[in-house]
PDB file of C-alpha atoms in Angstrom:
ATOM      1  CA  LEU Y  57      22.300   1.573 -59.948  1.00 66.00           C
ATOM      2  CA  LEU Y  58      25.264   2.497 -57.715  1.00 78.00           C
ATOM      3  CA  ASP Y  59      27.191   5.682 -58.383  1.00 90.00           C
ATOM      4  CA  GLU Y  60      31.082   6.356 -58.557  1.00 90.00           C
ATOM      5  CA  LYS Y  61      31.452   6.869 -54.781  1.00 91.00           C
ATOM      6  CA  TYR Y  62      30.172   3.497 -54.535  1.00 92.00           C
ATOM      7  CA  TRP Y  63      32.660   1.868 -56.365  1.00 92.00           C
ATOM      8  CA  THR Y  64      35.695   4.450 -55.227  1.00 93.00           C
ATOM      9  CA  ASP Y  65      34.983   3.396 -50.891  1.00 94.00           C
ATOM     10  CA  LYS Y  66      34.744  -0.492 -52.276  1.00 94.00           C
ATOM     11  CA  GLU Y  67      38.257  -0.086 -53.753  1.00 94.00           C
ATOM     12  CA  GLN Y  68      39.595   1.429 -50.725  1.00 94.00           C
ATOM     13  CA  MET Y  69      38.405  -0.500 -48.347  1.00 94.00           C
ATOM     14  CA  VAL Y  70      39.413  -3.742 -50.496  1.00 95.00           C
ATOM     15  CA  SER Y  71      42.729  -2.257 -50.354  1.00 93.00           C
ATOM     16  CA  THR Y  72      43.187  -1.161 -47.005  1.00 90.00           C
ATOM     17  CA  GLU Y  73      41.896  -4.744 -45.669  1.00 91.00           C
ATOM     18  CA  GLN Y  74      44.094  -6.121 -48.263  1.00 91.00           C
ATOM     19  CA  GLN Y  75      47.248  -4.019 -46.528  1.00 87.00           C
ATOM     20  CA  LEU Y  76      46.088  -5.177 -42.847  1.00 81.00           C
ATOM     21  CA  LEU Y  77      46.146  -8.813 -43.933  1.00 84.00           C
ATOM     22  CA  ARG Y  78      49.605  -8.305 -45.323  1.00 85.00           C
ATOM     23  CA  MET Y  79      50.796  -7.186 -41.984  1.00 77.00           C
ATOM     24  CA  LEU Y  80      49.107  -9.715 -40.088  1.00 74.00           C
ATOM     25  CA  GLN Y  81      50.797 -11.765 -42.588  1.00 78.00           C
ATOM     26  CA  PHE Y  82      47.083 -13.417 -43.031  1.00 82.00           C
ATOM     27  CA  ASP Y  83      47.262 -15.095 -39.486  1.00 77.00           C
ATOM     28  CA  THR Y  84      43.664 -14.061 -38.908  1.00 77.00           C
ATOM     29  CA  LEU Y  85      43.875 -15.074 -35.377  1.00 77.00           C
ATOM     30  CA  VAL Y  86      45.169 -11.888 -33.396  1.00 69.00           C
ATOM     31  CA  CYS Y  87      46.176 -12.219 -29.864  1.00 76.00           C
ATOM     32  CA  HIS Y  88      44.598  -8.713 -28.158  1.00 78.00           C
ATOM     33  CA  PRO Y  89      46.522  -7.735 -25.279  1.00 84.00           C
ATOM     34  CA  TYR Y  90      43.593  -6.744 -22.961  1.00 86.00           C
ATOM     35  CA  ARG Y  91      44.095  -9.651 -21.549  1.00 88.00           C
ATOM     36  CA  CYS Y  92      47.565  -9.724 -21.359  1.00 89.00           C
ATOM     37  CA  VAL Y  93      47.490  -6.494 -19.662  1.00 91.00           C
ATOM     38  CA  LEU Y  94      45.727  -8.454 -16.414  1.00 88.00           C
ATOM     39  CA  ILE Y  95      48.055 -11.279 -16.588  1.00 88.00           C
ATOM     40  CA  VAL Y  96      51.469  -9.484 -16.710  1.00 88.00           C
ATOM     41  CA  MET Y  97      49.076  -7.121 -13.493  1.00 86.00           C
ATOM     42  CA  ASP Y  98      48.818 -10.458 -11.716  1.00 82.00           C
ATOM     43  CA  THR Y  99      52.737 -11.638 -12.560  1.00 83.00           C
ATOM     44  CA  LEU Y 100      53.965  -8.312 -11.375  1.00 79.00           C
ATOM     45  CA  ASP Y 101      52.038  -8.709  -8.130  1.00 76.00           C
ATOM     46  CA  PHE Y 102      50.048  -5.266  -8.938  1.00 77.00           C
ATOM     47  CA  GLY Y 103      46.637  -6.708  -8.541  1.00 70.00           C
ATOM     48  CA  ARG Y 104      43.808  -7.445 -11.089  1.00 65.00           C
ATOM     49  CA  GLY Y 105      41.413  -4.478  -9.995  1.00 57.00           C
ATOM     50  CA  SER Y 106      38.591  -4.576  -6.958  1.00 53.00           C
ATOM     51  CA  LYS Y 107      36.849  -7.381  -8.504  1.00 56.00           C
ATOM     52  CA  PHE Y 108      39.352  -9.889  -7.504  1.00 56.00           C
ATOM     53  CA  HIS Y 109      38.833 -10.897  -4.089  1.00 53.00           C
ATOM     54  CA  ASP Y 110      42.826 -12.628  -3.315  1.00 59.00           C
ATOM     55  CA  GLN Y 111      44.773  -9.443  -3.525  1.00 56.00           C
ATOM     56  CA  ALA Y 112      46.820  -9.512  -0.221  1.00 59.00           C
ATOM     57  CA  HIS Y 113      50.038 -10.116  -1.566  1.00 64.00           C
ATOM     58  CA  CYS Y 114      49.545  -7.423  -4.063  1.00 67.00           C
ATOM     59  CA  LEU Y 115      51.770  -4.102  -4.398  1.00 73.00           C
ATOM     60  CA  LEU Y 116      49.064  -2.337  -5.183  1.00 76.00           C
ATOM     61  CA  SER Y 117      45.438  -1.747  -3.691  1.00 78.00           C
ATOM     62  CA  PRO Y 118      42.358  -2.697  -5.613  1.00 77.00           C
ATOM     63  CA  ARG Y 119      41.487   0.688  -6.391  1.00 82.00           C
ATOM     64  CA  ALA Y 120      45.134   1.617  -7.540  1.00 84.00           C
ATOM     65  CA  SER Y 121      45.372  -1.307  -9.347  1.00 85.00           C
ATOM     66  CA  GLU Y 122      42.278  -0.753 -11.199  1.00 86.00           C
ATOM     67  CA  ALA Y 123      43.013   2.795 -11.782  1.00 89.00           C
ATOM     68  CA  LEU Y 124      46.242   1.449 -13.210  1.00 89.00           C
ATOM     69  CA  ILE Y 125      44.289  -1.494 -15.679  1.00 90.00           C
ATOM     70  CA  PHE Y 126      41.657   1.205 -16.607  1.00 91.00           C
ATOM     71  CA  LYS Y 127      44.480   3.514 -17.382  1.00 93.00           C
ATOM     72  CA  ALA Y 128      46.407   0.800 -19.367  1.00 92.00           C
ATOM     73  CA  TRP Y 129      43.076   0.009 -21.540  1.00 90.00           C
ATOM     74  CA  THR Y 130      42.194   3.579 -22.357  1.00 89.00           C
ATOM     75  CA  ILE Y 131      46.074   3.597 -23.850  1.00 88.00           C
ATOM     76  CA  LEU Y 132      45.376   0.360 -26.204  1.00 86.00           C
ATOM     77  CA  ASN Y 133      42.259   2.238 -27.231  1.00 82.00           C
ATOM     78  CA  GLU Y 134      43.770   5.335 -28.216  1.00 81.00           C
ATOM     79  CA  ILE Y 135      46.638   3.505 -30.270  1.00 79.00           C
ATOM     80  CA  SER Y 136      45.635   4.200 -33.967  1.00 60.00           C
ATOM     81  CA  ILE Y 137      46.382   1.692 -36.567  1.00 56.00           C
ATOM     82  CA  ASP Y 138      48.325   4.211 -39.472  1.00 54.00           C
ATOM     83  CA  ILE Y 139      48.086   1.456 -42.744  1.00 51.00           C
ATOM     84  CA  ASP Y 140      49.574   4.589 -44.484  1.00 56.00           C
ATOM     85  CA  GLN Y 141      52.886   4.989 -42.079  1.00 55.00           C
ATOM     86  CA  GLY Y 142      53.450   1.239 -42.083  1.00 54.00           C
ATOM     87  CA  THR Y 143      53.176   1.095 -38.618  1.00 60.00           C
ATOM     88  CA  THR Y 144      50.709  -0.292 -36.099  1.00 65.00           C
ATOM     89  CA  ILE Y 145      50.478  -1.807 -32.445  1.00 69.00           C
ATOM     90  CA  LEU Y 146      49.483  -5.404 -34.531  1.00 68.00           C
ATOM     91  CA  GLN Y 147      53.805  -5.815 -35.333  1.00 73.00           C
ATOM     92  CA  TYR Y 148      54.227  -6.019 -31.333  1.00 79.00           C
ATOM     93  CA  ASN Y 149      54.330  -8.978 -29.532  1.00 84.00           C
ATOM     94  CA  VAL Y 150      51.115  -8.781 -27.079  1.00 86.00           C
ATOM     95  CA  VAL Y 151      53.241  -9.311 -23.774  1.00 90.00           C
ATOM     96  CA  THR Y 152      55.674  -6.745 -24.803  1.00 90.00           C
ATOM     97  CA  LEU Y 153      52.654  -3.772 -25.553  1.00 89.00           C
ATOM     98  CA  ALA Y 154      51.155  -5.091 -22.312  1.00 91.00           C
ATOM     99  CA  CYS Y 155      54.349  -4.163 -20.375  1.00 92.00           C
ATOM    100  CA  ALA Y 156      54.745  -0.939 -22.504  1.00 91.00           C
ATOM    101  CA  VAL Y 157      51.104   0.164 -22.210  1.00 92.00           C
ATOM    102  CA  ILE Y 158      51.428  -0.730 -18.303  1.00 92.00           C
ATOM    103  CA  SER Y 159      54.531   1.329 -17.908  1.00 93.00           C
ATOM    104  CA  VAL Y 160      53.152   4.352 -20.115  1.00 93.00           C
ATOM    105  CA  ALA Y 161      49.872   4.339 -17.749  1.00 93.00           C
ATOM    106  CA  ALA Y 162      51.879   4.133 -14.913  1.00 92.00           C
ATOM    107  CA  ALA Y 163      54.107   7.270 -15.417  1.00 94.00           C
ATOM    108  CA  SER Y 164      51.256   9.076 -15.935  1.00 88.00           C
ATOM    109  CA  ASN Y 165      49.463   8.990 -12.846  1.00 67.00           C
TER     110      ASN Y 165
END
């Protein structure tokens, strides 16, 4: 038999899932900002890390570019989704979010 904790946890999970779906406006095709960070970095001629060879025109060295991308992705990973407050990174356009994390990452170096 299932105990009371199971039913409480299940109810909480379903409630959280419903809140998340409402925030996404039931659009479950979510574009993640990680790839967009690479696109913005390339568009601004900052480079895309040491794995890409055509970086003669880039403003940053491959190592500096890779460090900035890593820092931006770390910031993205650390951003919390706070459903109770209604604020979430899912509310923002991915290009805006990518530019913001690149800016914060660059300022923190």
